[in-house]
Coordinates of C-alpha atoms in Angstrom, one line a residue:
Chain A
X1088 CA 43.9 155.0 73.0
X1089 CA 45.2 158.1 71.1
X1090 CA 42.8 158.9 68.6
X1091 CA 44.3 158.6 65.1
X1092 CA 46.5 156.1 66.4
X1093 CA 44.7 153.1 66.9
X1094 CA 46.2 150.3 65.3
X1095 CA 45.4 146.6 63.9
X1096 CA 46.3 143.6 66.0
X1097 CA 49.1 142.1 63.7
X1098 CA 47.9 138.3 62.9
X1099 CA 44.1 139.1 62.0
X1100 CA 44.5 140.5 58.4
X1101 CA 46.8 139.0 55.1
X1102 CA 47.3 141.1 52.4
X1103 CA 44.3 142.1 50.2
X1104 CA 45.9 140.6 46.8
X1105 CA 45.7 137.3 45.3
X1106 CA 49.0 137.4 42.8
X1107 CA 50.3 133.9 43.0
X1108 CA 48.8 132.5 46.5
X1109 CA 45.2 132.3 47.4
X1110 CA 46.0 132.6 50.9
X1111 CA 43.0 132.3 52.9
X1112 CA 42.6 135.1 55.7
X1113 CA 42.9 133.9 59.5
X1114 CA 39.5 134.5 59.8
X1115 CA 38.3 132.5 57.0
X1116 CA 41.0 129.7 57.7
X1117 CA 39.3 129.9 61.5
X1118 CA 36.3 128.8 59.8
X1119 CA 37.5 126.5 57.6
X1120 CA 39.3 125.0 60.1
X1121 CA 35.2 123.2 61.6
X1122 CA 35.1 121.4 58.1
X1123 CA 36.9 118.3 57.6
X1124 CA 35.7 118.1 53.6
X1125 CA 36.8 121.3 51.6
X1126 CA 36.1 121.2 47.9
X1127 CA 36.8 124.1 45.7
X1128 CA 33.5 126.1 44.9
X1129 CA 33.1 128.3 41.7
X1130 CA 30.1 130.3 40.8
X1131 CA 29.6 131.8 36.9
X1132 CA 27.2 134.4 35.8
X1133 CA 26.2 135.6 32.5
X1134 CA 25.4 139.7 32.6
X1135 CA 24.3 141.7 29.9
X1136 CA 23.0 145.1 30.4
X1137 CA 22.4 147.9 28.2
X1138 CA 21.9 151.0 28.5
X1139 CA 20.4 153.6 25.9
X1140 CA 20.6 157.3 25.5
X1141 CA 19.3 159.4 28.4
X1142 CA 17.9 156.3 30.0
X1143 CA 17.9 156.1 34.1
X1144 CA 20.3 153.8 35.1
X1145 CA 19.1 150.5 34.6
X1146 CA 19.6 147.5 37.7
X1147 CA 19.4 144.1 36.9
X1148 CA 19.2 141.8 39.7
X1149 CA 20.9 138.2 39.8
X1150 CA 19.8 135.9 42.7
X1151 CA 22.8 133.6 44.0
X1152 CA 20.5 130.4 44.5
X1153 CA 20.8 128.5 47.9
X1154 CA 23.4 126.5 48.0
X1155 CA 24.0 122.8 49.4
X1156 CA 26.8 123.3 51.8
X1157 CA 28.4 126.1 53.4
X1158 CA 30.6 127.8 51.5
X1159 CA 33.2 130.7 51.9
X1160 CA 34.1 133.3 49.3
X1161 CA 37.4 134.5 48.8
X1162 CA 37.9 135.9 45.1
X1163 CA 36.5 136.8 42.0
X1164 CA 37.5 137.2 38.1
X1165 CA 35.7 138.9 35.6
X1166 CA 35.7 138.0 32.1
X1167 CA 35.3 141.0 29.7
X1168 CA 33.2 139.8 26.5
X1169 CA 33.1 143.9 25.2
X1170 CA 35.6 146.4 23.8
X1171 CA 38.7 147.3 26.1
X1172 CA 37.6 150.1 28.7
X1173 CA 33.8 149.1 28.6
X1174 CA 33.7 147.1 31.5
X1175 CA 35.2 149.8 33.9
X1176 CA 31.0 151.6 33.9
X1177 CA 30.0 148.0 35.0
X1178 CA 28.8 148.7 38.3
X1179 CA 27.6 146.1 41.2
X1180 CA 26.4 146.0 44.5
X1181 CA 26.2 142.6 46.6
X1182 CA 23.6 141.8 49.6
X1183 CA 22.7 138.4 51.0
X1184 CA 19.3 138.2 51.2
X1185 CA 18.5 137.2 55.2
X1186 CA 20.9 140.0 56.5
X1187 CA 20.4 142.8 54.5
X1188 CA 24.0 144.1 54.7
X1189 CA 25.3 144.9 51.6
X1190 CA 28.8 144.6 50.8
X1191 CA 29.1 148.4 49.7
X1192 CA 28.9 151.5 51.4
X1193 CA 25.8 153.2 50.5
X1194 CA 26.4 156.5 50.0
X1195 CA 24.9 159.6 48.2
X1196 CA 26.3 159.3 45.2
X1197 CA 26.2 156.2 44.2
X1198 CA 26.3 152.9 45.9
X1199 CA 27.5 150.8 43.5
X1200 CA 31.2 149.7 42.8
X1201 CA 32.6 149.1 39.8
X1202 CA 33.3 145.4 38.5
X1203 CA 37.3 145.9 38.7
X1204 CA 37.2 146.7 42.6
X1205 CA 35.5 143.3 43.2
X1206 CA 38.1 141.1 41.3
X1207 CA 40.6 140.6 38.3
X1208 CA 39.4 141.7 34.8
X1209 CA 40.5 139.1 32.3
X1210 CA 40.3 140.9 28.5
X1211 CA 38.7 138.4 25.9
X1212 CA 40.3 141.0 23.6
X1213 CA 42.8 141.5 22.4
X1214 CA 44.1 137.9 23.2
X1215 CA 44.9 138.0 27.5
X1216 CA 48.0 137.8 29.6
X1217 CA 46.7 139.2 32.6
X1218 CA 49.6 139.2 35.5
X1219 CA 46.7 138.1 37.7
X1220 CA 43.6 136.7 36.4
X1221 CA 41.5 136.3 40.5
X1222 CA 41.5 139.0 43.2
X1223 CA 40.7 137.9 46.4
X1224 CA 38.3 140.5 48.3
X1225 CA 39.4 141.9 51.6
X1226 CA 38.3 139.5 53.8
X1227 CA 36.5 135.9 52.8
X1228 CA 32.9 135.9 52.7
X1229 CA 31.1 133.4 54.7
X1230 CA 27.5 131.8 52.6
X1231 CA 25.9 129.9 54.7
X1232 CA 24.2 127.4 52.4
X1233 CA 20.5 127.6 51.9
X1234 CA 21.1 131.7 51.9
X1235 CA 20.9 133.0 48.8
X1236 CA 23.2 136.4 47.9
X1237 CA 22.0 139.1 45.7
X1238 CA 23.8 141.2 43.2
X1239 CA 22.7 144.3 41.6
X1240 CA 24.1 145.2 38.6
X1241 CA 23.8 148.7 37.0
X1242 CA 25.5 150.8 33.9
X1243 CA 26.9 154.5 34.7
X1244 CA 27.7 155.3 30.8
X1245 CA 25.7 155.1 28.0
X1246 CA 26.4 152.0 26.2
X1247 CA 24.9 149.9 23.8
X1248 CA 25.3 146.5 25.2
X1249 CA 27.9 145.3 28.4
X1250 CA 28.7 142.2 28.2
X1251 CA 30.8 140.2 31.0
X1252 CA 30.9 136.9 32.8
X1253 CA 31.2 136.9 36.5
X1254 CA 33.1 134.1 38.7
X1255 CA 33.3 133.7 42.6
X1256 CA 35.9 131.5 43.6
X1257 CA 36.0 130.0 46.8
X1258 CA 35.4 126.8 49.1
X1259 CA 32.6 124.2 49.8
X1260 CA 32.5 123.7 53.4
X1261 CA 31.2 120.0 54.0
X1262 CA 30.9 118.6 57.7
X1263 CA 28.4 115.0 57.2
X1264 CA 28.5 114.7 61.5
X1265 CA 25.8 114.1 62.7
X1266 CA 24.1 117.5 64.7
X1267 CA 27.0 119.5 63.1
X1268 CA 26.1 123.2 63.0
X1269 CA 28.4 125.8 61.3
X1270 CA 30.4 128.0 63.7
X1271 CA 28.8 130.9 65.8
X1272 CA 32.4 132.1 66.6
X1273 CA 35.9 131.8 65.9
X1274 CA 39.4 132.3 67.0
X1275 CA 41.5 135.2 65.7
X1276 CA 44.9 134.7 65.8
X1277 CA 45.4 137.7 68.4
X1278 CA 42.9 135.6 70.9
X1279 CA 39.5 137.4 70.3
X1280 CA 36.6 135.6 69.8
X1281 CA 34.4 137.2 67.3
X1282 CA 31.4 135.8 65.8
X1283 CA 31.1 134.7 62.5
X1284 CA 29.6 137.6 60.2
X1285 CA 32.0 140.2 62.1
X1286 CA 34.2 140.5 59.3
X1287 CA 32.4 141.5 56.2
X1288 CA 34.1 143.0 52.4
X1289 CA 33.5 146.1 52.0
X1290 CA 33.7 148.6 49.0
X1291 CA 33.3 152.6 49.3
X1292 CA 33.3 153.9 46.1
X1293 CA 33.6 157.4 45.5
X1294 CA 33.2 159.7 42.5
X1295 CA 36.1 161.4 41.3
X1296 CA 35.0 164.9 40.2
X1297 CA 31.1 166.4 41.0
X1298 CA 27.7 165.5 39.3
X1299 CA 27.1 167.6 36.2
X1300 CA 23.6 167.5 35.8
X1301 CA 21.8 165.3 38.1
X1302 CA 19.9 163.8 36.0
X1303 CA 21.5 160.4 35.8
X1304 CA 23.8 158.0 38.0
X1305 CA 27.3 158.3 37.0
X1306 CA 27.1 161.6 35.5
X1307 CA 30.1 162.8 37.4
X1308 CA 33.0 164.9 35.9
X1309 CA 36.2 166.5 37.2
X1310 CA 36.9 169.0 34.7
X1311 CA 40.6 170.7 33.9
X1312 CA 42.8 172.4 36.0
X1313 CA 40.0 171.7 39.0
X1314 CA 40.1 170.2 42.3
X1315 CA 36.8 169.2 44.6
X1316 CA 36.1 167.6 47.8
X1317 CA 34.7 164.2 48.4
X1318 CA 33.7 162.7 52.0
X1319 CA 33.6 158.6 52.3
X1320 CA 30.3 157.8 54.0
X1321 CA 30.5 157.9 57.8
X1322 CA 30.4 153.7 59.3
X1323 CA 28.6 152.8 62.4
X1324 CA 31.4 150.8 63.4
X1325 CA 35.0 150.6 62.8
X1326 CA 36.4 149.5 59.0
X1327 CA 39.7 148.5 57.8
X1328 CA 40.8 149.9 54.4
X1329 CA 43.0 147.4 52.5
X1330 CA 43.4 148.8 49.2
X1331 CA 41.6 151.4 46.3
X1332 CA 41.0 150.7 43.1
X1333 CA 40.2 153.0 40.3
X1334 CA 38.4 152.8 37.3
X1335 CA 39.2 155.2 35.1
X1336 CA 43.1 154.7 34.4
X1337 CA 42.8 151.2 32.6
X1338 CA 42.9 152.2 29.2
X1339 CA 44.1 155.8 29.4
X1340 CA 48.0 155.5 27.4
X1341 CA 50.1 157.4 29.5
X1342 CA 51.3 159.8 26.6
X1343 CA 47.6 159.9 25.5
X1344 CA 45.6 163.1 25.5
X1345 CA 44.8 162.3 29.2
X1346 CA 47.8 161.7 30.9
X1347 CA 47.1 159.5 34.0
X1348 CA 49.8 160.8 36.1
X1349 CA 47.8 164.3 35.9
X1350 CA 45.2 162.9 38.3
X1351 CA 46.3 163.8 41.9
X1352 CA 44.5 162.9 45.2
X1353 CA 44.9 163.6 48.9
X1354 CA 43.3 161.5 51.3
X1355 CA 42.9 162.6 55.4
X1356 CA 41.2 161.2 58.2
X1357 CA 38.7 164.4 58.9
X1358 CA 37.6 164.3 62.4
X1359 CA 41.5 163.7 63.6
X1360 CA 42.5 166.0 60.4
X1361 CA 45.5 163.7 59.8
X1362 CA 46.6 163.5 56.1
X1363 CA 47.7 161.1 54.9
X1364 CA 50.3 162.7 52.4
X1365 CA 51.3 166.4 53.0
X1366 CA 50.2 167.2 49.5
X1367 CA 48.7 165.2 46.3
X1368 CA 50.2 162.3 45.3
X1369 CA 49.9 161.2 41.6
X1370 CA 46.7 158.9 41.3
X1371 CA 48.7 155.7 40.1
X1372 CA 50.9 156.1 43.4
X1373 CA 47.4 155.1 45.8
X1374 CA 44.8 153.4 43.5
X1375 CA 45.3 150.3 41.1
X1376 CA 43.4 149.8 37.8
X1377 CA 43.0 146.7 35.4
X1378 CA 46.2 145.3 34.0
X1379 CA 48.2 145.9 37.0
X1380 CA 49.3 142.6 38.9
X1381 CA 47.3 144.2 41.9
X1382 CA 44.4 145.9 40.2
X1383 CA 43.1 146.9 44.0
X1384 CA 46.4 148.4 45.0
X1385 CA 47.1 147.3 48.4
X1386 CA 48.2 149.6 51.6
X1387 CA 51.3 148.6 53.2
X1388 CA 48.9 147.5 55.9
X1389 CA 45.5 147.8 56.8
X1390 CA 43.8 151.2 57.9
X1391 CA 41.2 151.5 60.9
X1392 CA 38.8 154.2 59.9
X1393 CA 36.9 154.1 63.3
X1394 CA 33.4 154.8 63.6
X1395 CA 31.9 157.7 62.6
X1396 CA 35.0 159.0 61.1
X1397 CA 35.3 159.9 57.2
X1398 CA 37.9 160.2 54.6
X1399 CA 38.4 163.6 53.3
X1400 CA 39.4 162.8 49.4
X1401 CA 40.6 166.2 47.6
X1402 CA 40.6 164.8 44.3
X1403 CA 42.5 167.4 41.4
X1404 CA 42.8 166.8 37.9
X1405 CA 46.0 168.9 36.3
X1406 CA 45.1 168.5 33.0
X1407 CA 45.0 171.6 31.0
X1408 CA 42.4 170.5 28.7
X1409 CA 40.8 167.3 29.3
X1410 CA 37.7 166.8 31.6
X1411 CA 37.8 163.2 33.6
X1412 CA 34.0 161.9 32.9
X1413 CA 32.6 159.2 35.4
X1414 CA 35.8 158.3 37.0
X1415 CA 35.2 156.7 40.6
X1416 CA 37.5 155.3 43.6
X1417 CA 36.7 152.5 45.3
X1418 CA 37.9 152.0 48.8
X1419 CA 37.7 148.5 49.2
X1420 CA 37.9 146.7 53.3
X1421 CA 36.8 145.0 55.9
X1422 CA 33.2 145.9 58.2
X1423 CA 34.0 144.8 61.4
X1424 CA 30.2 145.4 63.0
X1425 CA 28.9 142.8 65.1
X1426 CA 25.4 142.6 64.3
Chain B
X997 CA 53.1 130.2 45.6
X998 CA 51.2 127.9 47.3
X999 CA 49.7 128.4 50.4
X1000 CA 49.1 124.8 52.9
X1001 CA 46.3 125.6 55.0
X1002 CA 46.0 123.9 58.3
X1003 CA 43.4 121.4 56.4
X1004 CA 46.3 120.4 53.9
X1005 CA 49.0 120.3 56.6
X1006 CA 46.7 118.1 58.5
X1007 CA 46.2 115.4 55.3
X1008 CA 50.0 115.8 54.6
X1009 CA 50.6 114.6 58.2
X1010 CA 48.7 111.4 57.3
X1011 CA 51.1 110.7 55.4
X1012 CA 55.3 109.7 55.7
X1013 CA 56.3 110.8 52.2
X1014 CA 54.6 113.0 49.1
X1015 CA 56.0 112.7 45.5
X1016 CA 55.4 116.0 42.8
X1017 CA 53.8 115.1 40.4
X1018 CA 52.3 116.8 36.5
X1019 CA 49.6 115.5 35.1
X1020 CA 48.3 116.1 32.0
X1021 CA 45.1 115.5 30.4
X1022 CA 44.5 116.4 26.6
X1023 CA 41.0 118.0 26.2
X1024 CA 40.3 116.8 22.3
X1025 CA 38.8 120.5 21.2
X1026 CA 38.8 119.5 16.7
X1027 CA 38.4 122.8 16.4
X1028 CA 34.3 123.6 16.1
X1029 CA 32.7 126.5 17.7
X1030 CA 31.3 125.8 20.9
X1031 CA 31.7 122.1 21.2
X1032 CA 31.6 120.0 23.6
X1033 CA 34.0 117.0 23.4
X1034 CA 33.7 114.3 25.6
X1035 CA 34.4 115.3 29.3
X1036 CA 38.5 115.4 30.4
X1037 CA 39.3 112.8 33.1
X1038 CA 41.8 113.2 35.1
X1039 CA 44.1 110.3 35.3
X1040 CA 44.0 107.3 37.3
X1041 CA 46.5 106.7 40.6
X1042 CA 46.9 104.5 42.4
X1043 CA 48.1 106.5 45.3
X1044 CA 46.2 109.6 47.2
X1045 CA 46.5 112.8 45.5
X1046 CA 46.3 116.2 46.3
X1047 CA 45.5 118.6 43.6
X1048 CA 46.9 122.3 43.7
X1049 CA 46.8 124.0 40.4
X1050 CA 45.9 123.9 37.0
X1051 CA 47.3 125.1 33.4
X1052 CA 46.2 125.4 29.7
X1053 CA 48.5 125.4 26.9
X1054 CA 45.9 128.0 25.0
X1055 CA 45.5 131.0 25.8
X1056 CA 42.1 131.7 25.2
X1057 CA 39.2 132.7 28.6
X1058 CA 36.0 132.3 26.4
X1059 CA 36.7 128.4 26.8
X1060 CA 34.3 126.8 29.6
X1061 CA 34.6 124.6 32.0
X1062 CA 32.7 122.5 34.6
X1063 CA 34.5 120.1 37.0
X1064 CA 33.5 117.2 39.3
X1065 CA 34.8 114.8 40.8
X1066 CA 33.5 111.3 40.5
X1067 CA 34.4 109.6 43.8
X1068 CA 33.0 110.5 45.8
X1069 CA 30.7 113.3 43.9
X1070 CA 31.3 117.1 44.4
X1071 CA 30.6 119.7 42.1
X1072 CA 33.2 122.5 41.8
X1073 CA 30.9 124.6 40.0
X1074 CA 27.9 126.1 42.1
X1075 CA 25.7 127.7 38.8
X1076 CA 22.5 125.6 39.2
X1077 CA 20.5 127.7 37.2
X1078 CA 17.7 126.6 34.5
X1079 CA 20.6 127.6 31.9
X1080 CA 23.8 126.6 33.6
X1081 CA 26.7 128.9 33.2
X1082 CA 29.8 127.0 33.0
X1083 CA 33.1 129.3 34.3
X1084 CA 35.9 130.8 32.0
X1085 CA 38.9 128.4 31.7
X1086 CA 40.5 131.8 32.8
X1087 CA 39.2 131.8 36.3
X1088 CA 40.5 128.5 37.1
X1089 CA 43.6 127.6 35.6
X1090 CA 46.4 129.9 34.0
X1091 CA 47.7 130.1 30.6
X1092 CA 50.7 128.9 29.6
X1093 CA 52.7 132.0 29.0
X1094 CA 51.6 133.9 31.2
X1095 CA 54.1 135.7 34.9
X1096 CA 52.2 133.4 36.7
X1097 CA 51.3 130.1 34.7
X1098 CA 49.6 128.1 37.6
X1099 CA 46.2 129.3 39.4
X1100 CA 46.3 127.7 43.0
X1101 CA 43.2 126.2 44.2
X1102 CA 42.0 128.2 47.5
X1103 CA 42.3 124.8 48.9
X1104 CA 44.0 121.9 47.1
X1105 CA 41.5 119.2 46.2
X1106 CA 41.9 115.7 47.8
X1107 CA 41.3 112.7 45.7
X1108 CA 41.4 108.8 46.8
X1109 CA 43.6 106.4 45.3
X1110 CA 41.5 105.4 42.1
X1111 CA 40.2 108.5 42.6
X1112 CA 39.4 110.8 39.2
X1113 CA 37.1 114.0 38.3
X1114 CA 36.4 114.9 34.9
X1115 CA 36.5 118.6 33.4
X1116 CA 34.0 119.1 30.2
X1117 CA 35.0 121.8 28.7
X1118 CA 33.3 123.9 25.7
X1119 CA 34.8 125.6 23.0
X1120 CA 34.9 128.8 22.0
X1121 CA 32.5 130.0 19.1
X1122 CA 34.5 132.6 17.9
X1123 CA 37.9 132.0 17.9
X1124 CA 38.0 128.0 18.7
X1125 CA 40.8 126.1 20.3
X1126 CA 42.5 123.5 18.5
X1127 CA 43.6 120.3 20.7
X1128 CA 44.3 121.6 24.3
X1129 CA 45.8 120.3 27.2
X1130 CA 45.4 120.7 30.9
X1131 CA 48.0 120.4 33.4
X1132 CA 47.3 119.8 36.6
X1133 CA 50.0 120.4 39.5
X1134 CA 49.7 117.9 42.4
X1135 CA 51.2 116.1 45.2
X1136 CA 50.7 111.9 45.3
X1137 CA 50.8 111.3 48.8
X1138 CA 52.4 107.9 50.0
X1139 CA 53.2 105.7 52.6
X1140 CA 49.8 106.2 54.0
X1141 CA 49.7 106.7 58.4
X1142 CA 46.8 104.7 59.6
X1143 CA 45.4 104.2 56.3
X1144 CA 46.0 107.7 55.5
X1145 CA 43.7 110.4 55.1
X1146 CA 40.1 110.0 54.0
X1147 CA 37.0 112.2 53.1
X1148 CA 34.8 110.2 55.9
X1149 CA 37.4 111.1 58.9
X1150 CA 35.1 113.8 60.1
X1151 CA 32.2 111.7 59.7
X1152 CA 33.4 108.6 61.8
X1153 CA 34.8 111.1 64.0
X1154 CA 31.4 112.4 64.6
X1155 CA 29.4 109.1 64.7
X1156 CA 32.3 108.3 67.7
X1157 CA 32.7 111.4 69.5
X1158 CA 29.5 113.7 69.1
X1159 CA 29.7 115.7 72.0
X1160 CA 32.5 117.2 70.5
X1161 CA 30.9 119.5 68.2
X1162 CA 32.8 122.7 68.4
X1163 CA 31.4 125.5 70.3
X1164 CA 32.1 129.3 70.5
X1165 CA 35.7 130.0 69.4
X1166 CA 36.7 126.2 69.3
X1167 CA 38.0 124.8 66.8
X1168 CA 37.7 121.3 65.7
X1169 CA 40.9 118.9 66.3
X1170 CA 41.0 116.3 63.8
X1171 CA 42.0 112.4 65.1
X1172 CA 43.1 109.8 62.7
X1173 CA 40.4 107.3 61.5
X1174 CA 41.9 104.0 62.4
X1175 CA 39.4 102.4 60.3

């Protein structure tokens, strides 16, 4: 196949965005389809984190306890108990326990993605009218039950208290037959077999600017009239990029003193050296934020980064006096590794 | 809006005819931070249901919820911690003014004739809700094929035909129970 060309199967991906259909992906509806009993499954957590002045980062971990019957993941809304903009240095990183994969990218940087890439922020206040109030992730997550999942949540600003409740939404997968084991493999709609745990969420989150200091996680800053060069980390196998989110244009008025539309980006495949766009494009035009009715804006289809290859992100802020402080980009996908 | 997965297309074909159907349960809230009225119930029919979405008339996330249903016993929400945490009313249903009013279940929720789950909800402690109602959007499935569809088909099916557990890359066929 020409490289830089290769191209999804049509049939094995939906759309990334929940808007007003959960639509479950083939591959999760290939799974679903072994369960005769399907009741709806939704998981709360409290976090509260804080963070004080020149503090390391801190992590707080949250074990997803074993559940009683299979269950598949497919969104995720985030209820913001602090001031407006607060819950955008909310970080998290997701693992399940007997695997060890974790559902984001670790990279230099940072390894964390913020809250807003993993699903719909829901204000507390002001009083809510979110367009959307669940994102669904890239591809549905499938728990086996008695396997727990383990989230990691961390601060990148200095704050005094974060404050957020955290839902999964998804399905119990119930099949009381006698000897009934959960599927080893499915059907994909274009007629490949792949196992179960092939298609993975996946979140590559980038910093938008270059660490100041060093001294502490998050501490990145793109400052005026400057442009810099980001890599995404390198996969060992092939990943499909569905959509970016960003988390540093939620709150930012557009005729405020940092105009969003003065971030600019230009993303290219680097070992093919295909850009995307012949020149920058204006952040809102490739990443979504909080508030919008697809806060992970969504590709007009799926893109295969193939293995060992690497975004090349030339991130440029135009503003003529305003630095951009721990602004990030999270690509969010699909791993397809079969391990 | 809402999506039929091959699980609901497969109860719907248990059945000749479906009527639409709204119903709404009133949730009692007098008003008090963070109480707890007596759970919600959905109500009482005397056909097979299938439940797609729900909506508040308040527009307020900080209100909890935890559903089950009663017959036969699930619970919807997963958090079995030593302090529960019940979910945001935002997360499951919509809020009545809102583009998109309705927030579709993944996958619609079956429920037998006589059939009910109950929703207790909690107030807010800041801001509380007066009254409240929850509407739920559903389908009430008649004229039942075979006796229609029930949560035990994949069970009988099993206890009849165990050596067809699916195996790489097959999927299960669902048979009606003619029991």
């Amino acid at each position: 196949m020409d490289e830089g060309l290769k191209k999804i199967l049509t049939g094995n991906f939906i759309g990334s965005q929940w808007n007003t259909s959960p639509k479950l992906t083939p591959y999760g509806e290939a799974i679903a389809a072994h369960y005769p009993i399907q009741v709806p499954w939704i998981h709360s957590q409290e976090v509260s984190i804080t963070r004080t002045s020149q503090q390391s980062f801190p992590i707080q971990v949250y074990l997803l306890r074993p559940q009683l019957y299979d269950v598949l993941i497919c969104g995720a809304s985030i209820l913001d108990l602090n001031f407006p903009g607060a819950i955008d240095n909310l970080y998290l990183n997701i693992t399940n326990e007997e695997s060890g994969i974790p559902w984001v990218a670790p990279t230099t940087e940072i390894g964390y993605s913020p809250v807003g890439a993993f699903g719909a922020v829901v204000a507390s206040s002001p009083p809510p009218r979110p367009v959307t109030n669940v994102s669904r992730l890239p591809e549905a997550y499938f728990l086996p039950r008695y396997t727990m999942l383990r989230f990691e949540w961390t601060l990148t600003q200095q704050q005094v208290q974060t404050n957020a409740v955290f839902t999964f939404l998804g399905i119990q997968l119930i099949n009381h037959r006698k000897g009934f084991e959960a599927p080893k493999y499915v059907n994909m709609p274009d007629g490949s077999c792949v196992k179960v745990g092939h298609r993975l969420p996946l979140f590559i989150t980038i910093p938008y600017g270059d660490r100041r200091f060093g001294d502490y996680f998050g501490d990145f800053a793109l400052v005026e009239n400057q442009q810099t060069l980001q890599f995404t980390p390198a996969s060992d196998c092939d990943i499909e990029i569905h959509d970016v989110y960003a988390n540093f244009l939620s709150y930012a008025a557009p005729d405020s003193t940092t105009p969003r539309l003065r971030f600019a980006l230009k993303i290219a495949d680097k070992p093919t050296g295909r850009d995307w766009t012949p020149g920058l494009s204006p952040i809102e035009s490739i990443a979504g934020y909080q508030i919008r009715s697809n806060p992970q804006l969504p590709y007009p289809a799926p893109s295969v980064l193939e293995q060992d290859h690497r975004y090349g992100l030339t991130l440029q802020n135009n503003n003529p006096d305003n630095q951009l402080f721990g602004g990030t980009l999270t690509f969010r996908g699909v791993r397809r590794c079969q391990y | 809006m809402y999506f039929i997965t091959k699980y609901v297309e497969q109860i719907l074909d248990s059945y000749l005819n479906f009527t639409v159907m709204f119903d709404t349960i009133p949730i009692g809230f007098v008003g008090s931070p963070g109480e707890k009225p007596a759970p919600a119930k959905s109500h009482v029919i005397s056909q097979d249901a299938l439940y797609f979405a729900p909506q508040v008339d308040f527009q307020n996330p900080k209100v909890r919820v935890r559903i089950q249903s009663i017959s036969p016993q699930y619970n919807w929400m997963a958090n079995n911690d030593p302090v529960p945490v019940d979910t945001p009313i935002s997360c499951v249903a919509g809020f009545y003014n809102q583009v998109m009013p309705y927030i579709p279940l993944i996958s619609p929720f079956f429920v037998k004739r006589q059939g009910q789950f109950t929703m207790q909800f909690t107030n807010d402690i800041t801001a509380p809700v007066v009254g409240g109602e929850i509407t739920w959007a559903l389908l009430r499935l008649t004229n039942p094929i075979n006796g229609g569809w029930d949560y035990e088909i994949g069970f009988n099916q099993g206890l009849a035909q165990q050596s067809q557990i699916p195996v790489s890359g097959q999927q299960m066929q669902y048979t009606k129970n003619n029991g």
